[in-house]
XYZ file of C-alpha atoms in Angstrom:
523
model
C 124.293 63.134 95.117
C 126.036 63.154 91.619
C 129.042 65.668 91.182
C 130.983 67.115 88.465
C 133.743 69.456 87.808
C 133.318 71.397 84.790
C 136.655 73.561 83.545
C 136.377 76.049 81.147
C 139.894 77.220 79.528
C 140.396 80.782 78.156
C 143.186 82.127 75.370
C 142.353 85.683 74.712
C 144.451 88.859 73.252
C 146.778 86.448 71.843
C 147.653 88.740 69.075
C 149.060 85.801 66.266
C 151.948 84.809 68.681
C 152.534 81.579 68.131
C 156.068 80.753 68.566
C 157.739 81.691 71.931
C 160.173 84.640 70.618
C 160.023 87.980 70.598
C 160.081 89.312 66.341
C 162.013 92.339 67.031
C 165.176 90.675 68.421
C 164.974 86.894 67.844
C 165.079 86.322 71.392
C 163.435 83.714 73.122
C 159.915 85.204 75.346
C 157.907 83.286 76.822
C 154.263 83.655 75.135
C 152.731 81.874 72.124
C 150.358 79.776 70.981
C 152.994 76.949 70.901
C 153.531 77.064 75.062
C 149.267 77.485 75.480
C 149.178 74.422 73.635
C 151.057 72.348 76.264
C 149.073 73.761 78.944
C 145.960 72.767 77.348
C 146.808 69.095 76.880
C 147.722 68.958 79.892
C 144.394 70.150 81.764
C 142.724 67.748 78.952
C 144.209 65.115 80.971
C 143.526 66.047 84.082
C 140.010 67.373 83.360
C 137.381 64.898 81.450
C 134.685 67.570 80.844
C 136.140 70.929 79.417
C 135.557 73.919 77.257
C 137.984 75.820 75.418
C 137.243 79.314 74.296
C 139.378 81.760 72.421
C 137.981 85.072 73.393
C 139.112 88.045 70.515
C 141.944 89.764 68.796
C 143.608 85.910 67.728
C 144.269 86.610 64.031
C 146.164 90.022 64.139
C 149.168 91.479 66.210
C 152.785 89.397 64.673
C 155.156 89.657 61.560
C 153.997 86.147 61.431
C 150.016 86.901 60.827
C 150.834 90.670 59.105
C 152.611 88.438 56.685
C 150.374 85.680 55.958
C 147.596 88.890 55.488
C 149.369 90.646 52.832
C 151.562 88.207 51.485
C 149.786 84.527 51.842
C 146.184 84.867 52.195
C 145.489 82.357 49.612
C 146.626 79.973 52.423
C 144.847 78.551 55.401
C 145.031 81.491 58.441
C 147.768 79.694 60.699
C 146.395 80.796 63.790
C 142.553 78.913 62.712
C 145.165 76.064 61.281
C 146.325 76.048 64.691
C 142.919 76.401 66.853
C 141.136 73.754 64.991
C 144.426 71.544 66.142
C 143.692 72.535 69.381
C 139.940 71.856 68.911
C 138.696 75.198 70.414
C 134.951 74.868 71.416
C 134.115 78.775 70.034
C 135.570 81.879 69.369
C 134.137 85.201 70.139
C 135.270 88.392 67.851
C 137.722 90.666 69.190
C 137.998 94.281 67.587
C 141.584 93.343 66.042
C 139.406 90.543 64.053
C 138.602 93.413 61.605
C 142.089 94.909 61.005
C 142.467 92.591 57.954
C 139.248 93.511 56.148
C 136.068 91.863 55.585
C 138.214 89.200 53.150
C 140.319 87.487 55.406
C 137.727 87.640 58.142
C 135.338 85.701 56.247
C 138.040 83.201 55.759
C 139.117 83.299 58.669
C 135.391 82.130 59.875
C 135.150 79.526 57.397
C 138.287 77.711 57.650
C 137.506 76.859 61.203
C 135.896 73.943 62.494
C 134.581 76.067 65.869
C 131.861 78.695 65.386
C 132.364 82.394 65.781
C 130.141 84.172 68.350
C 129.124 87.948 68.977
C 125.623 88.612 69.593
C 125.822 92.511 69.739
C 127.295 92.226 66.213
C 124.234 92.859 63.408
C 123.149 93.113 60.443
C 122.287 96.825 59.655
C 119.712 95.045 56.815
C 118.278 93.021 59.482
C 119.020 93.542 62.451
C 120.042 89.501 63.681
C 123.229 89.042 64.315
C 125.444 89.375 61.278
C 127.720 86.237 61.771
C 125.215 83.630 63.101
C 125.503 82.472 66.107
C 125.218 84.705 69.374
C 125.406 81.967 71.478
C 126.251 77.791 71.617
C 124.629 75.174 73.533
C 127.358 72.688 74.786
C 126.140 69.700 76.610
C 128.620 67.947 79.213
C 127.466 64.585 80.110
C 123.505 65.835 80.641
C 124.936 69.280 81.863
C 123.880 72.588 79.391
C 126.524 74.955 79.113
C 125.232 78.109 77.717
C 128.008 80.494 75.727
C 127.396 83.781 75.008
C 129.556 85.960 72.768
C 129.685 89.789 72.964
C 132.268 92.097 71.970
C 133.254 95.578 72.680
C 131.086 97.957 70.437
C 132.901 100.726 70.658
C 134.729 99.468 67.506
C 133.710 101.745 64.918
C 135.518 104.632 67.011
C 138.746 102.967 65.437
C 137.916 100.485 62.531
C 138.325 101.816 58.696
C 134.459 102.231 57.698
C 134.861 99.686 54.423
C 136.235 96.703 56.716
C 132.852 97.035 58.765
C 130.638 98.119 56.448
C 127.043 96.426 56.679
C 127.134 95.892 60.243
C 126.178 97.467 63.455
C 127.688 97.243 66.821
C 124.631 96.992 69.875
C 125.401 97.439 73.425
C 127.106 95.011 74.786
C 124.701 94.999 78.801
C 120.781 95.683 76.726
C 122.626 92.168 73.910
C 123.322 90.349 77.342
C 120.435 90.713 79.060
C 118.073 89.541 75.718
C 120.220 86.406 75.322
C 120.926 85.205 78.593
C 117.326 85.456 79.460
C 116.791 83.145 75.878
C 119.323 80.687 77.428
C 117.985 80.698 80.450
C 114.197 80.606 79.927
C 114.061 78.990 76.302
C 116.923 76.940 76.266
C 117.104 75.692 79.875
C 120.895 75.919 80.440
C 122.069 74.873 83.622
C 125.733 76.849 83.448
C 125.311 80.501 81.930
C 129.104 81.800 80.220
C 129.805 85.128 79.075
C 132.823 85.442 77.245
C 132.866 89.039 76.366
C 135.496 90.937 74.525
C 135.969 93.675 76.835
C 137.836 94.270 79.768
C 136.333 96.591 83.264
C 135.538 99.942 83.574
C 135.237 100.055 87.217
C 137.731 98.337 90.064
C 136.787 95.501 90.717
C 136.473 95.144 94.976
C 135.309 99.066 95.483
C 133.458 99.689 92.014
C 134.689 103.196 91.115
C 135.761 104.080 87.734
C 138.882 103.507 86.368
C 138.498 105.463 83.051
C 136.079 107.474 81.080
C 132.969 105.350 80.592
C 132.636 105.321 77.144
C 131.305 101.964 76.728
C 134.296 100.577 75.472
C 134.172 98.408 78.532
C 131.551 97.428 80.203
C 132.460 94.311 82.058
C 131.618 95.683 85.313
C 128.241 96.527 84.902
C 127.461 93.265 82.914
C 127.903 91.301 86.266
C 126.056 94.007 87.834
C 123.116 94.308 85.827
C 122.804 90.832 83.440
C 121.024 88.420 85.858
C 121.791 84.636 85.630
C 125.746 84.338 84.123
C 127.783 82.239 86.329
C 131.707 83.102 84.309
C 132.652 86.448 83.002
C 135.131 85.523 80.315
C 137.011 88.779 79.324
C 139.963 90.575 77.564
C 140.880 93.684 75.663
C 142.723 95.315 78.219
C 145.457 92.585 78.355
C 145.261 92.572 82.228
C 145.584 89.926 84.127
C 142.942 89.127 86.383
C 141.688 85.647 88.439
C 140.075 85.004 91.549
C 137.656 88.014 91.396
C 133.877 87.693 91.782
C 131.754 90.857 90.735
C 127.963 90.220 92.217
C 128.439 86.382 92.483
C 130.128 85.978 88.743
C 133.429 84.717 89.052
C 135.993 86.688 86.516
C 138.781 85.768 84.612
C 141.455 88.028 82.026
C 144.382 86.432 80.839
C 147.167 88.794 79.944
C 148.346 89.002 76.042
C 150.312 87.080 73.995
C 149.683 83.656 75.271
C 151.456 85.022 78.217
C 148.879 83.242 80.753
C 145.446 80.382 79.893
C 142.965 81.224 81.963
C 141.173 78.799 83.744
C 137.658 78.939 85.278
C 136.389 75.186 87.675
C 132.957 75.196 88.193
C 132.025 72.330 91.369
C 128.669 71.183 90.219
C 125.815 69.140 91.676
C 122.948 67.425 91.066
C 119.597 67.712 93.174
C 115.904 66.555 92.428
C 115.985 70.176 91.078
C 119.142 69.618 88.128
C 122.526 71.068 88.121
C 123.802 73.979 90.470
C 127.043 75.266 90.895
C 127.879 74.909 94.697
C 131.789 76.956 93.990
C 133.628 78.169 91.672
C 136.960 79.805 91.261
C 139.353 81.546 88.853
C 143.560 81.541 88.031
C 145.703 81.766 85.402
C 148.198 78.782 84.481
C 151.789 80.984 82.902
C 153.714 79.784 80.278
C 156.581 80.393 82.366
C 159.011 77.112 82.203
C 156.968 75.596 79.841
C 158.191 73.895 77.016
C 156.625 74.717 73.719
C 154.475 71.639 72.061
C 156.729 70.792 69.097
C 154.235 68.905 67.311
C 151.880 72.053 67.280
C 154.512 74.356 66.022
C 155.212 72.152 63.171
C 152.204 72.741 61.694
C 152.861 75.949 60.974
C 156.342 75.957 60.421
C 156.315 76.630 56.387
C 154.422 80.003 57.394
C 157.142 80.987 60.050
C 160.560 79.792 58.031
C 158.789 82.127 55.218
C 158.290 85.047 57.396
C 161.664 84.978 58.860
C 163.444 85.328 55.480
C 160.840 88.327 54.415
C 161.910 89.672 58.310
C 165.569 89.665 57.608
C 165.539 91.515 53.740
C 167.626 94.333 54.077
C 165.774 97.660 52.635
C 168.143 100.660 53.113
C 170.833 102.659 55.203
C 169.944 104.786 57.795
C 172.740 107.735 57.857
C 173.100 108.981 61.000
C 171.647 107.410 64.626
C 167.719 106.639 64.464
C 168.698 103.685 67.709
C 167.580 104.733 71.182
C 167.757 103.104 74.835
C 165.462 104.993 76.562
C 161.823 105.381 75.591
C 161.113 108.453 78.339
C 163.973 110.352 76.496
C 162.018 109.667 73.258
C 159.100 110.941 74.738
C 160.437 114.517 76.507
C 161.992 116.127 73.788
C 162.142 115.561 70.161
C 163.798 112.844 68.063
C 165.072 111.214 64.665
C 162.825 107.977 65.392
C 159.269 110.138 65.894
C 160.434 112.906 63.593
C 161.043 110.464 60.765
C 157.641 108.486 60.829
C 156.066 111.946 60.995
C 158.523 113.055 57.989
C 157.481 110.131 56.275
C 153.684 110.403 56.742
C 153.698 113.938 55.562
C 155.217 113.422 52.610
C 152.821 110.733 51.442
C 149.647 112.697 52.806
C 150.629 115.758 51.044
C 150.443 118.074 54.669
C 152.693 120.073 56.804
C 151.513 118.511 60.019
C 151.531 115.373 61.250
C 151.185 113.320 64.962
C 152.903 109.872 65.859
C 153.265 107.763 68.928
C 155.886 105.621 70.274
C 153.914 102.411 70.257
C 155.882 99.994 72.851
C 158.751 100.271 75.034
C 160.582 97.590 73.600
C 162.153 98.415 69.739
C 163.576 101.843 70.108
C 164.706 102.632 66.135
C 165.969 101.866 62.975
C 169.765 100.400 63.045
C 172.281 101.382 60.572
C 171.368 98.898 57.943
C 167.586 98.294 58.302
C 165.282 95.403 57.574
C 161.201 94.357 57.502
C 161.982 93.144 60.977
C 163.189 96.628 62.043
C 160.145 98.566 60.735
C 157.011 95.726 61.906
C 158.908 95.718 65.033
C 158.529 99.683 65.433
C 155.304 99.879 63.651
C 153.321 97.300 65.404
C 149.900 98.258 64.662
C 148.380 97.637 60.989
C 147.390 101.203 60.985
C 146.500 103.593 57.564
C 146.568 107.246 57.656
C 144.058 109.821 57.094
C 144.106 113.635 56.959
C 141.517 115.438 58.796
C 140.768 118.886 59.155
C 140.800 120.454 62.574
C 140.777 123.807 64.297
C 143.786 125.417 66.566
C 141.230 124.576 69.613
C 141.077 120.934 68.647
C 145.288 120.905 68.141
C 145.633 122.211 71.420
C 142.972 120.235 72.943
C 144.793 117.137 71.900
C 148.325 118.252 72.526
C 146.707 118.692 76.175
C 145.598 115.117 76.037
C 148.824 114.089 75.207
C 150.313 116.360 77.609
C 148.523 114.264 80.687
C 150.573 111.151 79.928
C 152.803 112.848 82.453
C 152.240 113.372 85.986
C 152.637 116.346 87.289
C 156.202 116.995 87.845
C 157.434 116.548 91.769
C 160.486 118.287 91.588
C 162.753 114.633 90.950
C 161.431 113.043 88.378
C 159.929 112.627 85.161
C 156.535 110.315 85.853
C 153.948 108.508 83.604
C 150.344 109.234 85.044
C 148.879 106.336 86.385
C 145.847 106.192 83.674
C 148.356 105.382 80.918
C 149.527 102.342 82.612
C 146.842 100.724 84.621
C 144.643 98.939 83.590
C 146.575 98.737 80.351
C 149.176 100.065 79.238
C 148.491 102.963 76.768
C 151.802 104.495 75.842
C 150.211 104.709 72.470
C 148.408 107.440 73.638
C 150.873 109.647 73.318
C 151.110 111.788 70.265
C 154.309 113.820 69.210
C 153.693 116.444 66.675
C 156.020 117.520 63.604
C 155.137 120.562 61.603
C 154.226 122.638 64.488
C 156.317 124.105 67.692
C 155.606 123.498 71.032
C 156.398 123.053 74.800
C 154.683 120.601 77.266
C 155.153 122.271 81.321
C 154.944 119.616 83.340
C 155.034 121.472 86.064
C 151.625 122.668 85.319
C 148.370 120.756 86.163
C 146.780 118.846 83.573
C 144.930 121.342 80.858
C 147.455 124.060 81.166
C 150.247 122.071 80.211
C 150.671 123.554 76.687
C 152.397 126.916 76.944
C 153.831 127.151 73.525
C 152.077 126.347 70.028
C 152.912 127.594 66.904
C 152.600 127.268 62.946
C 155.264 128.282 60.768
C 156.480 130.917 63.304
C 152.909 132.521 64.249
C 150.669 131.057 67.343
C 147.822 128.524 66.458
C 144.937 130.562 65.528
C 142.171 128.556 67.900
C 139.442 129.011 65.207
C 141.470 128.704 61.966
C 141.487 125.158 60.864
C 144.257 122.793 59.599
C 145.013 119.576 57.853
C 146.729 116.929 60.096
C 148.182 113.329 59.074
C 147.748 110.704 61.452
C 146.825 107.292 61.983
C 143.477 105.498 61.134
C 142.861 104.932 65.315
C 143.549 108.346 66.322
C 141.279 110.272 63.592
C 138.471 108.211 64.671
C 138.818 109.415 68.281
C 140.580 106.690 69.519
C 142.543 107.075 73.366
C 139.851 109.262 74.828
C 140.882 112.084 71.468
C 137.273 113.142 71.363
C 137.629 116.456 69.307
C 138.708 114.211 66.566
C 135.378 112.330 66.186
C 133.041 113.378 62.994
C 135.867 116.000 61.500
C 136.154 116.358 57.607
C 137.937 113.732 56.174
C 140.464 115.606 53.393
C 142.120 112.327 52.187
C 142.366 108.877 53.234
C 145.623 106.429 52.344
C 144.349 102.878 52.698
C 148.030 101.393 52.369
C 149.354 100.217 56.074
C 151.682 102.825 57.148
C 154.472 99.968 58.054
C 154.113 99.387 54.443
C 154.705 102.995 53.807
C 157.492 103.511 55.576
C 159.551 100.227 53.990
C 158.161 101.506 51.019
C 159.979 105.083 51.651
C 163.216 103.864 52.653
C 163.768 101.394 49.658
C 162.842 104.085 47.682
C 165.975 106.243 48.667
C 168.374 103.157 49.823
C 169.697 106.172 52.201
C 167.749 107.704 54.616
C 169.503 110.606 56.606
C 168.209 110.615 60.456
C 167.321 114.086 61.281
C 165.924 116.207 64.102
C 164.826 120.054 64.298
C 163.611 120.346 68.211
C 160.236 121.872 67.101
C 159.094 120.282 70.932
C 160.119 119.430 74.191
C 158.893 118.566 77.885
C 159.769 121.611 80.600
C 159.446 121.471 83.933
């Protein structure tokens, strides 16, 4: 009887990390395109018939790619100058494709020598899917290997309306079942692969939910429901996940960052019948003590030695301290850091109230003399603003929302509820508020949490309305903010707020770092 291993590789949520350091400090990490690399050549050796697949969000999420977007676009993309190196067998679209606008991810599709798949992606005109190709046909030896692209369609709940305009996003389970019943039934596929960009809604041994089912992810009830896929490729959620089967479909999720390649071996045999798979299992190979592939990061050099130097222009002073340690003190009571992005974004929207987040755990503040490096590295996210109108009921509302990023208070410490950390972290969730006064009790249970609000010395009014500043992401609804979705757009600032923010210190040169306790955490 005639056997074969088939291995199918997985990059996904790398995010434009290529080299192996961390932006905001210089500091070696170990992720990156450049340490992926190595891994791959080496399971090209030890594996004769492989697929690579780059599963979403590889063109956005670094100095390095924010740069080449703004400053360099008349360039090749690195990151599809570095895939096509790598000869990727297909890419599927990950919601971070369309940060960029519809420019860069055309070019972005044409430079590369690998074809782009979503099939719940269409034409509004037409209805087929906008970019081409839902699906590939990859034969190994006289083996057909099916690949079918979806991605998360909840993306219009964040995306700026001009960078997606034309296109609809279908559901991502009644897209799966119409295609893989093509591949199975017209194009006779032996192997069926899903490589979905979306992460699971439900735990994965018991099958209850693990967040609101929104249909952001549905990769739970696509191995439920979709018969005939033997892999689950997924992502989004930046978990990592290997060595789970949902209803016979062995699952794979490789972290963020290049952090992790996932790897999926299919045993195969051959009967009077064709090809079966007989087993088939799931891990993840870390970068972890391995050395970057030199050759690789050459080819991109020029694009990194460039960044660096725009990185490390100086921009202004800060006057005062704007540097913090701790980013559960930044959360609990108010700051310079949070009060001066919400300063800032005020200013330029032309309101009196505005919401931020503290977006990672990992660059807490400006320093004294402050560079590009200093602000990208606090402002991670290529973000705009927009002012939207909202009622007292929909401020407190969301200052609840916010409010449940803690749990409830236990008389020793101050906790993070579970939901903002598993299955991804979503510290970004959490909005702090300038312009208004409040108090967060966390001794309270969720919902009751807000026991102070005020404007301008007078409680919220729950019916009167108000204009509010804040990002692109939350207006749309974005983090579960639901009384944000459809609200009257007053004015929207297309410029990235990073942008804004460099843009308002090296206006001034001196920036003083100031804080007026308008809101706190109690207990």
């Amino acid at each position: 009887m005639e056997k074969m291993d088939l291995v199918i590789l997985e990059t996904s949520d790398v995010h434009g990390s290529v080299f192996p350091i961390n932006y905001g400090s210089n500091q070696s990490s170990d992720v990156g395109l450049g340490k992926i690399a190595s891994l791959i050549k080496k399971e090209r050796v030890k594996n004769p018939h492989l697929l690579l697949i780059d599963n979403g969000d590889l063109i956005q999420g670094t100095p390095l790619t924010y740069h080449y977007a703004k400053i360099q676009c008349n360039r090749p993309n690195p990151m599809i100058v570095l895939a096509n190196e790598l000869k990727y067998d297909a890419a599927v679209f990950g919601n971070h494709e369309f940060n960029y606008g519809k420019g860069i991810l055309a070019s972005t599709v044409n430079e590369s020598n690998f074809p782009w798949l979503s099939a719940n992606i269409v034409s509004k005109e037409t209805g087929e899917p906008y970019f081409g190709k839902p699906y590939i046909v990859k034969k190994v030896e006289d083996i057909k290997v099916g690949i079918l692209g979806l991605t998360t369609h909840y993306i219009p709940n964040w995306e700026q309306p001009q960078h997606i305009e034309g296109l609809r996003f279908e559901d991502a389970i009644l897209t799966a079942k119409k295609w893989v019943k093509i591949l199975k039934d017209d194009e006779k596929v032996d192997i069926v692969v899903v490589s979905y960009h979306g992460g699971f809604e439900r735990d994965l041994e018991t099958g209850e939910p693990t967040e609101t089912l929104t249909g952001e992810n549905q990769g739970y009830q696509i191995c439920m429901e979709v018969e005939g896929i033997d892999v689950l490729l997924t992502g989004h959620q930046h978990r990592q996940i290997a060595g789970n089967r949902i209803n016979g479909v062995i699952v794979v999720q490789p972290g963020k960052d290049g952090s992790t390649l996932g790897k999926v071996t299919l045993q195969l045999e051959k009967d009077e019948v064709g090809w079966k798979c007989v087993e088939k299992y799931s891990e993840l190979l870390s970068v972890t003590a391995v050395e970057e592939d030199i050759s690789l990061l050459q080819k991109v050099k020029m694009y990194e030695d460039i960044t660096q130097e725009w990185l490390d222009q100086p921009i202004g002073k800060i006057e005062g301290n704007m540097i913090f340690h701790d980013p559960m003190e930044i959360r609990t009571k108010d700051n310079t850091l949070i009060e001066f992005i919400n300063r800032v974004q005020m200013e330029v929207a032309g309101v009196d109230i505005s919401n931020s987040a503290l977006f990672d755990s990992i660059s807490l503040g400006f320093p004294e003399n402050v560079t590009m490096r200093a602000v990208v590295s606090n402002y991670i996210y290529p973000n705009t603003l927009k002012v939207i109108r909202i009622t007292g009921q929909d401020m407190k509302e969301a200052l609840e929302q916010s409010a449940s990023y803690f749990e409830q208070y236990d008389g020793k410490e101050i906790k993070v509820n579970p939901s903002f950390i598993t299955p991804k972290p979503q510290h970004y969730n959490y909005d702090m508020w300038e312009g208004i006064d409040y108090l967060i009790d966390i001794s309270k249970s969720s919902g009751e949490r807000i026991v102070k609000l005020e404007y301008k010395g007078k409680p919220v009014e729950p019916e009167k309305e108000y204009d509010v500043v804040m990002n692109n992401y939350r207006s749309g609804g974005g983090g579960n903010y639901f009384m944000y979705k459809n609200k009257q757009v007053i004015k929207d600032i297309p410029t990235d707020i990073s942008e804004i923010i460099a843009n308002y210190i090296l206006d001034r040169k001196v920036v003083k770092a100031t804080v007026n306790q308008n809101w706190k955490v109690i207990y």
